[in-house]
Amino acid sequence: MVGPFIFLDIMGPTKVDADHQLNVDAHPHIGLATMTYLHDGQLTHRDSTGAIQNIEPGAVNWMTAGSGVSHTERTSVEEGAESALFGVQMWVALPFDQEDGPASFQHCPAAEVPTTERNGVTVRVAAGAVFGEKSPVDVSSPLAFSDLTLTNGHVKIESSLPERAIVAMDGSISINGALLPAGSLAVLEPGTRPTVSGTGSALLFGGEPVGQRHIWWNFVHSDQEVIDASKQRWVDQQFPLVPNDHEPHVPMPR
Protein backbone atom coordinates (compact mmCIF):
# COMPACT_ATOMS: atom_id res chain seq x y z
CA MET A 1 0.00 0.00 0.00
CA VAL A 2 0.97 3.63 -0.55
CA GLY A 3 -1.05 5.62 1.96
CA PRO A 4 -4.60 4.24 1.56
CA PHE A 5 -4.02 3.20 -2.08
CA ILE A 6 -3.99 -0.60 -2.32
CA PHE A 7 -4.40 -1.34 -6.04
CA LEU A 8 -3.63 0.35 -9.37
CA ASP A 9 -4.91 -0.84 -12.75
CA ILE A 10 -3.57 0.84 -15.90
CA MET A 11 -6.10 0.52 -18.74
CA GLY A 12 -4.47 0.66 -22.17
CA PRO A 13 -3.43 2.52 -24.14
CA THR A 14 -5.55 0.57 -26.60
CA LYS A 15 -8.25 0.97 -29.22
CA VAL A 16 -11.86 -0.17 -28.95
CA ASP A 17 -14.39 -0.60 -31.74
CA ALA A 18 -17.81 -2.18 -32.20
CA ASP A 19 -16.30 -5.69 -32.19
CA HIS A 20 -13.71 -5.12 -29.45
CA GLN A 21 -15.18 -3.20 -26.53
CA LEU A 22 -14.60 -3.08 -22.79
CA ASN A 23 -17.52 -4.73 -21.01
CA VAL A 24 -16.92 -5.29 -17.32
CA ASP A 25 -20.07 -7.07 -16.16
CA ALA A 26 -21.64 -6.60 -12.73
CA HIS A 27 -19.21 -7.35 -9.92
CA PRO A 28 -19.02 -6.51 -6.20
CA HIS A 29 -16.77 -4.45 -3.91
CA ILE A 30 -16.53 -3.93 -0.16
CA GLY A 31 -14.33 -1.81 2.10
CA LEU A 32 -12.87 0.45 -0.57
CA ALA A 33 -13.45 3.38 -2.89
CA THR A 34 -12.71 3.08 -6.60
CA MET A 35 -11.30 6.10 -8.40
CA THR A 36 -11.42 6.09 -12.20
CA TYR A 37 -9.44 8.66 -14.21
CA LEU A 38 -8.94 8.68 -17.98
CA HIS A 39 -6.35 10.25 -20.26
CA ASP A 40 -8.21 9.19 -23.39
CA GLY A 41 -11.52 7.62 -24.37
CA GLN A 42 -14.80 7.20 -22.53
CA LEU A 43 -16.48 4.73 -20.17
CA THR A 44 -20.01 4.40 -18.85
CA HIS A 45 -20.31 3.55 -15.15
CA ARG A 46 -23.45 2.05 -13.61
CA ASP A 47 -23.78 0.94 -10.00
CA SER A 48 -26.25 -0.34 -7.43
CA THR A 49 -26.74 3.13 -5.91
CA GLY A 50 -28.55 3.97 -9.17
CA ALA A 51 -25.70 6.06 -10.56
CA ILE A 52 -25.23 6.15 -14.35
CA GLN A 53 -22.28 8.28 -15.41
CA ASN A 54 -20.13 8.67 -18.51
CA ILE A 55 -16.53 9.52 -17.70
CA GLU A 56 -14.27 11.35 -20.13
CA PRO A 57 -10.61 12.43 -19.98
CA GLY A 58 -9.74 14.55 -16.95
CA ALA A 59 -12.92 13.80 -15.01
CA VAL A 60 -13.15 11.74 -11.81
CA ASN A 61 -15.51 8.91 -10.88
CA TRP A 62 -15.30 8.10 -7.16
CA MET A 63 -17.42 5.19 -5.95
CA THR A 64 -17.48 4.27 -2.25
CA ALA A 65 -18.31 0.61 -1.69
CA GLY A 66 -18.64 0.54 2.09
CA SER A 67 -20.48 -2.61 3.17
CA GLY A 68 -21.26 -3.55 -0.42
CA VAL A 69 -21.84 -2.23 -3.94
CA SER A 70 -22.13 -3.73 -7.42
CA HIS A 71 -21.18 -1.95 -10.64
CA THR A 72 -20.44 -2.27 -14.35
CA GLU A 73 -18.15 -0.36 -16.72
CA ARG A 74 -18.63 -0.36 -20.47
CA THR A 75 -17.53 1.36 -23.63
CA SER A 76 -20.04 2.18 -26.36
CA VAL A 77 -18.56 2.44 -29.85
CA GLU A 78 -20.85 2.36 -32.88
CA GLU A 79 -20.32 0.13 -35.90
CA GLY A 80 -17.55 1.50 -38.13
CA ALA A 81 -16.15 3.78 -35.44
CA GLU A 82 -13.02 3.46 -33.29
CA SER A 83 -12.04 5.05 -29.99
CA ALA A 84 -8.94 5.15 -27.81
CA LEU A 85 -8.94 4.01 -24.19
CA PHE A 86 -6.21 4.95 -21.71
CA GLY A 87 -6.44 5.61 -18.00
CA VAL A 88 -6.33 4.17 -14.51
CA GLN A 89 -8.53 2.82 -11.80
CA MET A 90 -7.23 3.09 -8.25
CA TRP A 91 -8.58 1.29 -5.21
CA VAL A 92 -8.51 3.26 -1.96
CA ALA A 93 -8.87 1.36 1.33
CA LEU A 94 -11.44 3.01 3.58
CA PRO A 95 -10.65 3.95 7.20
CA PHE A 96 -11.88 1.53 9.87
CA ASP A 97 -14.98 3.59 10.68
CA GLN A 98 -16.04 3.72 7.00
CA GLU A 99 -15.37 0.14 5.86
CA ASP A 100 -18.93 -1.00 6.59
CA GLY A 101 -20.69 2.28 5.84
CA PRO A 102 -23.16 3.10 3.06
CA ALA A 103 -22.28 2.97 -0.63
CA SER A 104 -22.18 6.22 -2.60
CA PHE A 105 -21.02 7.70 -5.89
CA GLN A 106 -19.46 11.03 -6.93
CA HIS A 107 -18.55 12.50 -10.31
CA CYS A 108 -16.28 15.52 -10.78
CA PRO A 109 -16.25 16.97 -14.32
CA ALA A 110 -12.85 17.72 -15.86
CA ALA A 111 -13.58 21.45 -15.84
CA GLU A 112 -13.85 21.42 -12.03
CA VAL A 113 -10.50 19.70 -11.38
CA PRO A 114 -8.03 22.34 -10.10
CA THR A 115 -5.27 22.91 -12.66
CA THR A 116 -2.01 24.86 -12.43
CA GLU A 117 1.02 25.40 -14.68
CA ARG A 118 4.63 25.31 -13.44
CA ASN A 119 7.90 25.10 -15.33
CA GLY A 120 6.45 23.32 -18.36
CA VAL A 121 4.25 21.03 -16.25
CA THR A 122 0.45 21.03 -16.13
CA VAL A 123 -0.65 19.83 -12.69
CA ARG A 124 -4.23 18.60 -12.22
CA VAL A 125 -5.26 17.71 -8.65
CA ALA A 126 -8.01 15.17 -9.27
CA ALA A 127 -8.47 14.01 -5.66
CA GLY A 128 -7.30 15.22 -2.27
CA ALA A 129 -4.87 18.08 -1.75
CA VAL A 130 -1.34 18.70 -3.07
CA PHE A 131 0.65 21.45 -4.82
CA GLY A 132 -1.42 24.06 -2.93
CA GLU A 133 -4.64 22.91 -4.64
CA LYS A 134 -7.62 20.92 -3.34
CA SER A 135 -9.97 18.78 -5.41
CA PRO A 136 -13.74 19.11 -4.86
CA VAL A 137 -14.03 15.30 -4.62
CA ASP A 138 -15.02 14.26 -1.08
CA VAL A 139 -12.33 11.69 -0.29
CA SER A 140 -12.28 9.12 2.49
CA SER A 141 -9.00 10.08 4.25
CA PRO A 142 -6.02 12.45 3.82
CA LEU A 143 -4.64 11.64 0.36
CA ALA A 144 -3.73 13.09 -3.03
CA PHE A 145 -3.97 12.04 -6.65
CA SER A 146 -2.43 14.39 -9.21
CA ASP A 147 -2.01 14.12 -12.98
CA LEU A 148 1.26 15.62 -14.28
CA THR A 149 1.64 16.47 -17.98
CA LEU A 150 5.23 17.49 -18.80
CA THR A 151 6.45 19.31 -21.90
CA ASN A 152 10.21 19.37 -21.42
CA GLY A 153 9.35 20.51 -17.91
CA HIS A 154 10.16 19.81 -14.29
CA VAL A 155 8.42 20.03 -10.93
CA LYS A 156 9.45 19.32 -7.33
CA ILE A 157 7.22 16.87 -5.45
CA GLU A 158 5.96 18.14 -2.12
CA SER A 159 6.78 16.18 1.02
CA SER A 160 3.69 16.82 3.16
CA LEU A 161 2.24 13.33 2.52
CA PRO A 162 3.94 10.56 4.52
CA GLU A 163 3.67 8.00 1.70
CA ARG A 164 3.88 8.82 -2.03
CA ALA A 165 4.43 7.11 -5.33
CA ILE A 166 4.74 8.11 -8.98
CA VAL A 167 3.68 6.01 -11.96
CA ALA A 168 4.91 6.97 -15.42
CA MET A 169 2.07 6.71 -17.93
CA ASP A 170 3.78 7.58 -21.22
CA GLY A 171 6.66 9.54 -22.75
CA SER A 172 10.05 9.93 -21.10
CA ILE A 173 9.72 10.64 -17.37
CA SER A 174 12.66 10.89 -14.94
CA ILE A 175 12.88 11.24 -11.15
CA ASN A 176 16.02 13.09 -10.06
CA GLY A 177 17.48 12.25 -13.47
CA ALA A 178 16.73 8.50 -13.31
CA LEU A 179 14.43 7.29 -16.09
CA LEU A 180 11.13 5.76 -14.95
CA PRO A 181 9.85 3.61 -17.84
CA ALA A 182 6.21 3.96 -18.87
CA GLY A 183 4.03 1.63 -16.83
CA SER A 184 6.52 1.57 -13.94
CA LEU A 185 5.89 2.78 -10.40
CA ALA A 186 8.39 4.37 -8.01
CA VAL A 187 7.75 4.68 -4.27
CA LEU A 188 9.34 7.88 -2.95
CA GLU A 189 11.41 8.06 0.22
CA PRO A 190 9.47 9.77 3.03
CA GLY A 191 10.33 13.44 3.51
CA THR A 192 12.18 13.83 0.22
CA ARG A 193 11.38 16.39 -2.50
CA PRO A 194 12.47 14.74 -5.74
CA THR A 195 12.23 16.48 -9.11
CA VAL A 196 10.11 14.92 -11.84
CA SER A 197 11.18 15.98 -15.32
CA GLY A 198 10.85 15.12 -18.99
CA THR A 199 8.10 15.00 -21.58
CA GLY A 200 5.03 12.82 -21.12
CA SER A 201 2.56 12.10 -18.33
CA ALA A 202 2.83 10.73 -14.81
CA LEU A 203 0.55 10.28 -11.82
CA LEU A 204 1.50 11.25 -8.27
CA PHE A 205 -0.52 9.64 -5.49
CA GLY A 206 -0.26 8.87 -1.80
CA GLY A 207 -1.50 9.82 1.62
CA GLU A 208 -1.69 8.80 5.24
CA PRO A 209 -1.79 5.06 6.01
CA VAL A 210 -5.14 3.67 7.16
CA GLY A 211 -3.83 0.43 8.67
CA GLN A 212 -3.28 -3.13 7.50
CA ARG A 213 -5.80 -4.56 5.04
CA HIS A 214 -6.65 -7.91 3.52
CA ILE A 215 -7.39 -8.00 -0.21
CA TRP A 216 -9.04 -10.85 -2.11
CA TRP A 217 -10.49 -10.38 -5.60
CA ASN A 218 -12.60 -7.18 -5.41
CA PHE A 219 -12.85 -7.22 -1.62
CA VAL A 220 -10.73 -5.08 0.75
CA HIS A 221 -11.22 -5.15 4.51
CA SER A 222 -9.38 -5.16 7.84
CA ASP A 223 -11.31 -8.30 8.91
CA GLN A 224 -10.74 -11.49 6.91
CA GLU A 225 -14.02 -12.92 8.21
CA VAL A 226 -15.93 -10.08 6.56
CA ILE A 227 -14.24 -10.89 3.25
CA ASP A 228 -15.11 -14.58 3.65
CA ALA A 229 -18.75 -13.72 4.36
CA SER A 230 -18.81 -11.41 1.32
CA LYS A 231 -17.75 -14.29 -0.91
CA GLN A 232 -20.89 -16.20 0.04
CA ARG A 233 -23.02 -13.08 -0.26
CA TRP A 234 -21.93 -12.74 -3.90
CA VAL A 235 -22.48 -16.44 -4.64
CA ASP A 236 -26.01 -16.07 -3.21
CA GLN A 237 -26.47 -12.74 -5.07
CA GLN A 238 -27.28 -10.91 -1.84
CA PHE A 239 -25.36 -7.77 -2.85
CA PRO A 240 -27.44 -4.84 -4.11
CA LEU A 241 -28.07 -5.14 -7.84
CA VAL A 242 -27.13 -2.79 -10.67
CA PRO A 243 -30.47 -1.55 -12.04
CA ASN A 244 -31.07 -2.73 -15.62
CA ASP A 245 -27.49 -3.99 -16.00
CA HIS A 246 -26.88 -6.77 -13.50
CA GLU A 247 -26.94 -9.74 -15.85
CA PRO A 248 -24.67 -11.25 -16.79
CA HIS A 249 -22.71 -10.86 -13.56
CA VAL A 250 -19.11 -11.90 -12.98
CA PRO A 251 -18.94 -15.25 -11.13
CA MET A 252 -16.81 -15.38 -8.01
CA PRO A 253 -13.39 -16.96 -8.67
CA ARG A 254 -12.86 -20.37 -7.12
CSV table of C-alpha atoms in Angstrom, one decimal:
chain,number,residue,atom,x,y,z
A,1,MET,CA,0.0,0.0,0.0
A,2,VAL,CA,1.0,3.6,-0.6
A,3,GLY,CA,-1.0,5.6,2.0
A,4,PRO,CA,-4.6,4.2,1.6
A,5,PHE,CA,-4.0,3.2,-2.1
A,6,ILE,CA,-4.0,-0.6,-2.3
A,7,PHE,CA,-4.4,-1.3,-6.0
A,8,LEU,CA,-3.6,0.4,-9.4
A,9,ASP,CA,-4.9,-0.8,-12.8
A,10,ILE,CA,-3.6,0.8,-15.9
A,11,MET,CA,-6.1,0.5,-18.7
A,12,GLY,CA,-4.5,0.7,-22.2
A,13,PRO,CA,-3.4,2.5,-24.1
A,14,THR,CA,-5.5,0.6,-26.6
A,15,LYS,CA,-8.3,1.0,-29.2
A,16,VAL,CA,-11.9,-0.2,-28.9
A,17,ASP,CA,-14.4,-0.6,-31.7
A,18,ALA,CA,-17.8,-2.2,-32.2
A,19,ASP,CA,-16.3,-5.7,-32.2
A,20,HIS,CA,-13.7,-5.1,-29.4
A,21,GLN,CA,-15.2,-3.2,-26.5
A,22,LEU,CA,-14.6,-3.1,-22.8
A,23,ASN,CA,-17.5,-4.7,-21.0
A,24,VAL,CA,-16.9,-5.3,-17.3
A,25,ASP,CA,-20.1,-7.1,-16.2
A,26,ALA,CA,-21.6,-6.6,-12.7
A,27,HIS,CA,-19.2,-7.4,-9.9
A,28,PRO,CA,-19.0,-6.5,-6.2
A,29,HIS,CA,-16.8,-4.5,-3.9
A,30,ILE,CA,-16.5,-3.9,-0.2
A,31,GLY,CA,-14.3,-1.8,2.1
A,32,LEU,CA,-12.9,0.5,-0.6
A,33,ALA,CA,-13.4,3.4,-2.9
A,34,THR,CA,-12.7,3.1,-6.6
A,35,MET,CA,-11.3,6.1,-8.4
A,36,THR,CA,-11.4,6.1,-12.2
A,37,TYR,CA,-9.4,8.7,-14.2
A,38,LEU,CA,-8.9,8.7,-18.0
A,39,HIS,CA,-6.3,10.3,-20.3
A,40,ASP,CA,-8.2,9.2,-23.4
A,41,GLY,CA,-11.5,7.6,-24.4
A,42,GLN,CA,-14.8,7.2,-22.5
A,43,LEU,CA,-16.5,4.7,-20.2
A,44,THR,CA,-20.0,4.4,-18.9
A,45,HIS,CA,-20.3,3.5,-15.2
A,46,ARG,CA,-23.4,2.1,-13.6
A,47,ASP,CA,-23.8,0.9,-10.0
A,48,SER,CA,-26.2,-0.3,-7.4
A,49,THR,CA,-26.7,3.1,-5.9
A,50,GLY,CA,-28.6,4.0,-9.2
A,51,ALA,CA,-25.7,6.1,-10.6
A,52,ILE,CA,-25.2,6.1,-14.3
A,53,GLN,CA,-22.3,8.3,-15.4
A,54,ASN,CA,-20.1,8.7,-18.5
A,55,ILE,CA,-16.5,9.5,-17.7
A,56,GLU,CA,-14.3,11.3,-20.1
A,57,PRO,CA,-10.6,12.4,-20.0
A,58,GLY,CA,-9.7,14.5,-17.0
A,59,ALA,CA,-12.9,13.8,-15.0
A,60,VAL,CA,-13.1,11.7,-11.8
A,61,ASN,CA,-15.5,8.9,-10.9
A,62,TRP,CA,-15.3,8.1,-7.2
A,63,MET,CA,-17.4,5.2,-5.9
A,64,THR,CA,-17.5,4.3,-2.3
A,65,ALA,CA,-18.3,0.6,-1.7
A,66,GLY,CA,-18.6,0.5,2.1
A,67,SER,CA,-20.5,-2.6,3.2
A,68,GLY,CA,-21.3,-3.5,-0.4
A,69,VAL,CA,-21.8,-2.2,-3.9
A,70,SER,CA,-22.1,-3.7,-7.4
A,71,HIS,CA,-21.2,-2.0,-10.6
A,72,THR,CA,-20.4,-2.3,-14.4
A,73,GLU,CA,-18.1,-0.4,-16.7
A,74,ARG,CA,-18.6,-0.4,-20.5
A,75,THR,CA,-17.5,1.4,-23.6
A,76,SER,CA,-20.0,2.2,-26.4
A,77,VAL,CA,-18.6,2.4,-29.8
A,78,GLU,CA,-20.8,2.4,-32.9
A,79,GLU,CA,-20.3,0.1,-35.9
A,80,GLY,CA,-17.6,1.5,-38.1
A,81,ALA,CA,-16.1,3.8,-35.4
A,82,GLU,CA,-13.0,3.5,-33.3
A,83,SER,CA,-12.0,5.1,-30.0
A,84,ALA,CA,-8.9,5.1,-27.8
A,85,LEU,CA,-8.9,4.0,-24.2
A,86,PHE,CA,-6.2,5.0,-21.7
A,87,GLY,CA,-6.4,5.6,-18.0
A,88,VAL,CA,-6.3,4.2,-14.5
A,89,GLN,CA,-8.5,2.8,-11.8
A,90,MET,CA,-7.2,3.1,-8.2
A,91,TRP,CA,-8.6,1.3,-5.2
A,92,VAL,CA,-8.5,3.3,-2.0
A,93,ALA,CA,-8.9,1.4,1.3
A,94,LEU,CA,-11.4,3.0,3.6
A,95,PRO,CA,-10.6,3.9,7.2
A,96,PHE,CA,-11.9,1.5,9.9
A,97,ASP,CA,-15.0,3.6,10.7
A,98,GLN,CA,-16.0,3.7,7.0
A,99,GLU,CA,-15.4,0.1,5.9
A,100,ASP,CA,-18.9,-1.0,6.6
A,101,GLY,CA,-20.7,2.3,5.8
A,102,PRO,CA,-23.2,3.1,3.1
A,103,ALA,CA,-22.3,3.0,-0.6
A,104,SER,CA,-22.2,6.2,-2.6
A,105,PHE,CA,-21.0,7.7,-5.9
A,106,GLN,CA,-19.5,11.0,-6.9
A,107,HIS,CA,-18.5,12.5,-10.3
A,108,CYS,CA,-16.3,15.5,-10.8
A,109,PRO,CA,-16.2,17.0,-14.3
A,110,ALA,CA,-12.8,17.7,-15.9
A,111,ALA,CA,-13.6,21.5,-15.8
A,112,GLU,CA,-13.9,21.4,-12.0
A,113,VAL,CA,-10.5,19.7,-11.4
A,114,PRO,CA,-8.0,22.3,-10.1
A,115,THR,CA,-5.3,22.9,-12.7
A,116,THR,CA,-2.0,24.9,-12.4
A,117,GLU,CA,1.0,25.4,-14.7
A,118,ARG,CA,4.6,25.3,-13.4
A,119,ASN,CA,7.9,25.1,-15.3
A,120,GLY,CA,6.5,23.3,-18.4
A,121,VAL,CA,4.2,21.0,-16.2
A,122,THR,CA,0.5,21.0,-16.1
A,123,VAL,CA,-0.7,19.8,-12.7
A,124,ARG,CA,-4.2,18.6,-12.2
A,125,VAL,CA,-5.3,17.7,-8.6
A,126,ALA,CA,-8.0,15.2,-9.3
A,127,ALA,CA,-8.5,14.0,-5.7
A,128,GLY,CA,-7.3,15.2,-2.3
A,129,ALA,CA,-4.9,18.1,-1.8
A,130,VAL,CA,-1.3,18.7,-3.1
A,131,PHE,CA,0.7,21.5,-4.8
A,132,GLY,CA,-1.4,24.1,-2.9
A,133,GLU,CA,-4.6,22.9,-4.6
A,134,LYS,CA,-7.6,20.9,-3.3
A,135,SER,CA,-10.0,18.8,-5.4
A,136,PRO,CA,-13.7,19.1,-4.9
A,137,VAL,CA,-14.0,15.3,-4.6
A,138,ASP,CA,-15.0,14.3,-1.1
A,139,VAL,CA,-12.3,11.7,-0.3
A,140,SER,CA,-12.3,9.1,2.5
A,141,SER,CA,-9.0,10.1,4.2
A,142,PRO,CA,-6.0,12.5,3.8
A,143,LEU,CA,-4.6,11.6,0.4
A,144,ALA,CA,-3.7,13.1,-3.0
A,145,PHE,CA,-4.0,12.0,-6.7
A,146,SER,CA,-2.4,14.4,-9.2
A,147,ASP,CA,-2.0,14.1,-13.0
A,148,LEU,CA,1.3,15.6,-14.3
A,149,THR,CA,1.6,16.5,-18.0
A,150,LEU,CA,5.2,17.5,-18.8
A,151,THR,CA,6.5,19.3,-21.9
A,152,ASN,CA,10.2,19.4,-21.4
A,153,GLY,CA,9.3,20.5,-17.9
A,154,HIS,CA,10.2,19.8,-14.3
A,155,VAL,CA,8.4,20.0,-10.9
A,156,LYS,CA,9.5,19.3,-7.3
A,157,ILE,CA,7.2,16.9,-5.5
A,158,GLU,CA,6.0,18.1,-2.1
A,159,SER,CA,6.8,16.2,1.0
A,160,SER,CA,3.7,16.8,3.2
A,161,LEU,CA,2.2,13.3,2.5
A,162,PRO,CA,3.9,10.6,4.5
A,163,GLU,CA,3.7,8.0,1.7
A,164,ARG,CA,3.9,8.8,-2.0
A,165,ALA,CA,4.4,7.1,-5.3
A,166,ILE,CA,4.7,8.1,-9.0
A,167,VAL,CA,3.7,6.0,-12.0
A,168,ALA,CA,4.9,7.0,-15.4
A,169,MET,CA,2.1,6.7,-17.9
A,170,ASP,CA,3.8,7.6,-21.2
A,171,GLY,CA,6.7,9.5,-22.8
A,172,SER,CA,10.1,9.9,-21.1
A,173,ILE,CA,9.7,10.6,-17.4
A,174,SER,CA,12.7,10.9,-14.9
A,175,ILE,CA,12.9,11.2,-11.2
A,176,ASN,CA,16.0,13.1,-10.1
A,177,GLY,CA,17.5,12.3,-13.5
A,178,ALA,CA,16.7,8.5,-13.3
A,179,LEU,CA,14.4,7.3,-16.1
A,180,LEU,CA,11.1,5.8,-14.9
A,181,PRO,CA,9.9,3.6,-17.8
A,182,ALA,CA,6.2,4.0,-18.9
A,183,GLY,CA,4.0,1.6,-16.8
A,184,SER,CA,6.5,1.6,-13.9
A,185,LEU,CA,5.9,2.8,-10.4
A,186,ALA,CA,8.4,4.4,-8.0
A,187,VAL,CA,7.8,4.7,-4.3
A,188,LEU,CA,9.3,7.9,-3.0
A,189,GLU,CA,11.4,8.1,0.2
A,190,PRO,CA,9.5,9.8,3.0
A,191,GLY,CA,10.3,13.4,3.5
A,192,THR,CA,12.2,13.8,0.2
A,193,ARG,CA,11.4,16.4,-2.5
A,194,PRO,CA,12.5,14.7,-5.7
A,195,THR,CA,12.2,16.5,-9.1
A,196,VAL,CA,10.1,14.9,-11.8
A,197,SER,CA,11.2,16.0,-15.3
A,198,GLY,CA,10.8,15.1,-19.0
A,199,THR,CA,8.1,15.0,-21.6
A,200,GLY,CA,5.0,12.8,-21.1
A,201,SER,CA,2.6,12.1,-18.3
A,202,ALA,CA,2.8,10.7,-14.8
A,203,LEU,CA,0.5,10.3,-11.8
A,204,LEU,CA,1.5,11.3,-8.3
A,205,PHE,CA,-0.5,9.6,-5.5
A,206,GLY,CA,-0.3,8.9,-1.8
A,207,GLY,CA,-1.5,9.8,1.6
A,208,GLU,CA,-1.7,8.8,5.2
A,209,PRO,CA,-1.8,5.1,6.0
A,210,VAL,CA,-5.1,3.7,7.2
A,211,GLY,CA,-3.8,0.4,8.7
A,212,GLN,CA,-3.3,-3.1,7.5
A,213,ARG,CA,-5.8,-4.6,5.0
A,214,HIS,CA,-6.7,-7.9,3.5
A,215,ILE,CA,-7.4,-8.0,-0.2
A,216,TRP,CA,-9.0,-10.8,-2.1
A,217,TRP,CA,-10.5,-10.4,-5.6
A,218,ASN,CA,-12.6,-7.2,-5.4
A,219,PHE,CA,-12.8,-7.2,-1.6
A,220,VAL,CA,-10.7,-5.1,0.8
A,221,HIS,CA,-11.2,-5.2,4.5
A,222,SER,CA,-9.4,-5.2,7.8
A,223,ASP,CA,-11.3,-8.3,8.9
A,224,GLN,CA,-10.7,-11.5,6.9
A,225,GLU,CA,-14.0,-12.9,8.2
A,226,VAL,CA,-15.9,-10.1,6.6
A,227,ILE,CA,-14.2,-10.9,3.2
A,228,ASP,CA,-15.1,-14.6,3.6
A,229,ALA,CA,-18.7,-13.7,4.4
A,230,SER,CA,-18.8,-11.4,1.3
A,231,LYS,CA,-17.7,-14.3,-0.9
A,232,GLN,CA,-20.9,-16.2,0.0
A,233,ARG,CA,-23.0,-13.1,-0.3
A,234,TRP,CA,-21.9,-12.7,-3.9
A,235,VAL,CA,-22.5,-16.4,-4.6
A,236,ASP,CA,-26.0,-16.1,-3.2
A,237,GLN,CA,-26.5,-12.7,-5.1
A,238,GLN,CA,-27.3,-10.9,-1.8
A,239,PHE,CA,-25.4,-7.8,-2.9
A,240,PRO,CA,-27.4,-4.8,-4.1
A,241,LEU,CA,-28.1,-5.1,-7.8
A,242,VAL,CA,-27.1,-2.8,-10.7
A,243,PRO,CA,-30.5,-1.5,-12.0
A,244,ASN,CA,-31.1,-2.7,-15.6
A,245,ASP,CA,-27.5,-4.0,-16.0
A,246,HIS,CA,-26.9,-6.8,-13.5
A,247,GLU,CA,-26.9,-9.7,-15.8
A,248,PRO,CA,-24.7,-11.2,-16.8
A,249,HIS,CA,-22.7,-10.9,-13.6
A,250,VAL,CA,-19.1,-11.9,-13.0
A,251,PRO,CA,-18.9,-15.2,-11.1
A,252,MET,CA,-16.8,-15.4,-8.0
A,253,PRO,CA,-13.4,-17.0,-8.7
A,254,ARG,CA,-12.9,-20.4,-7.1
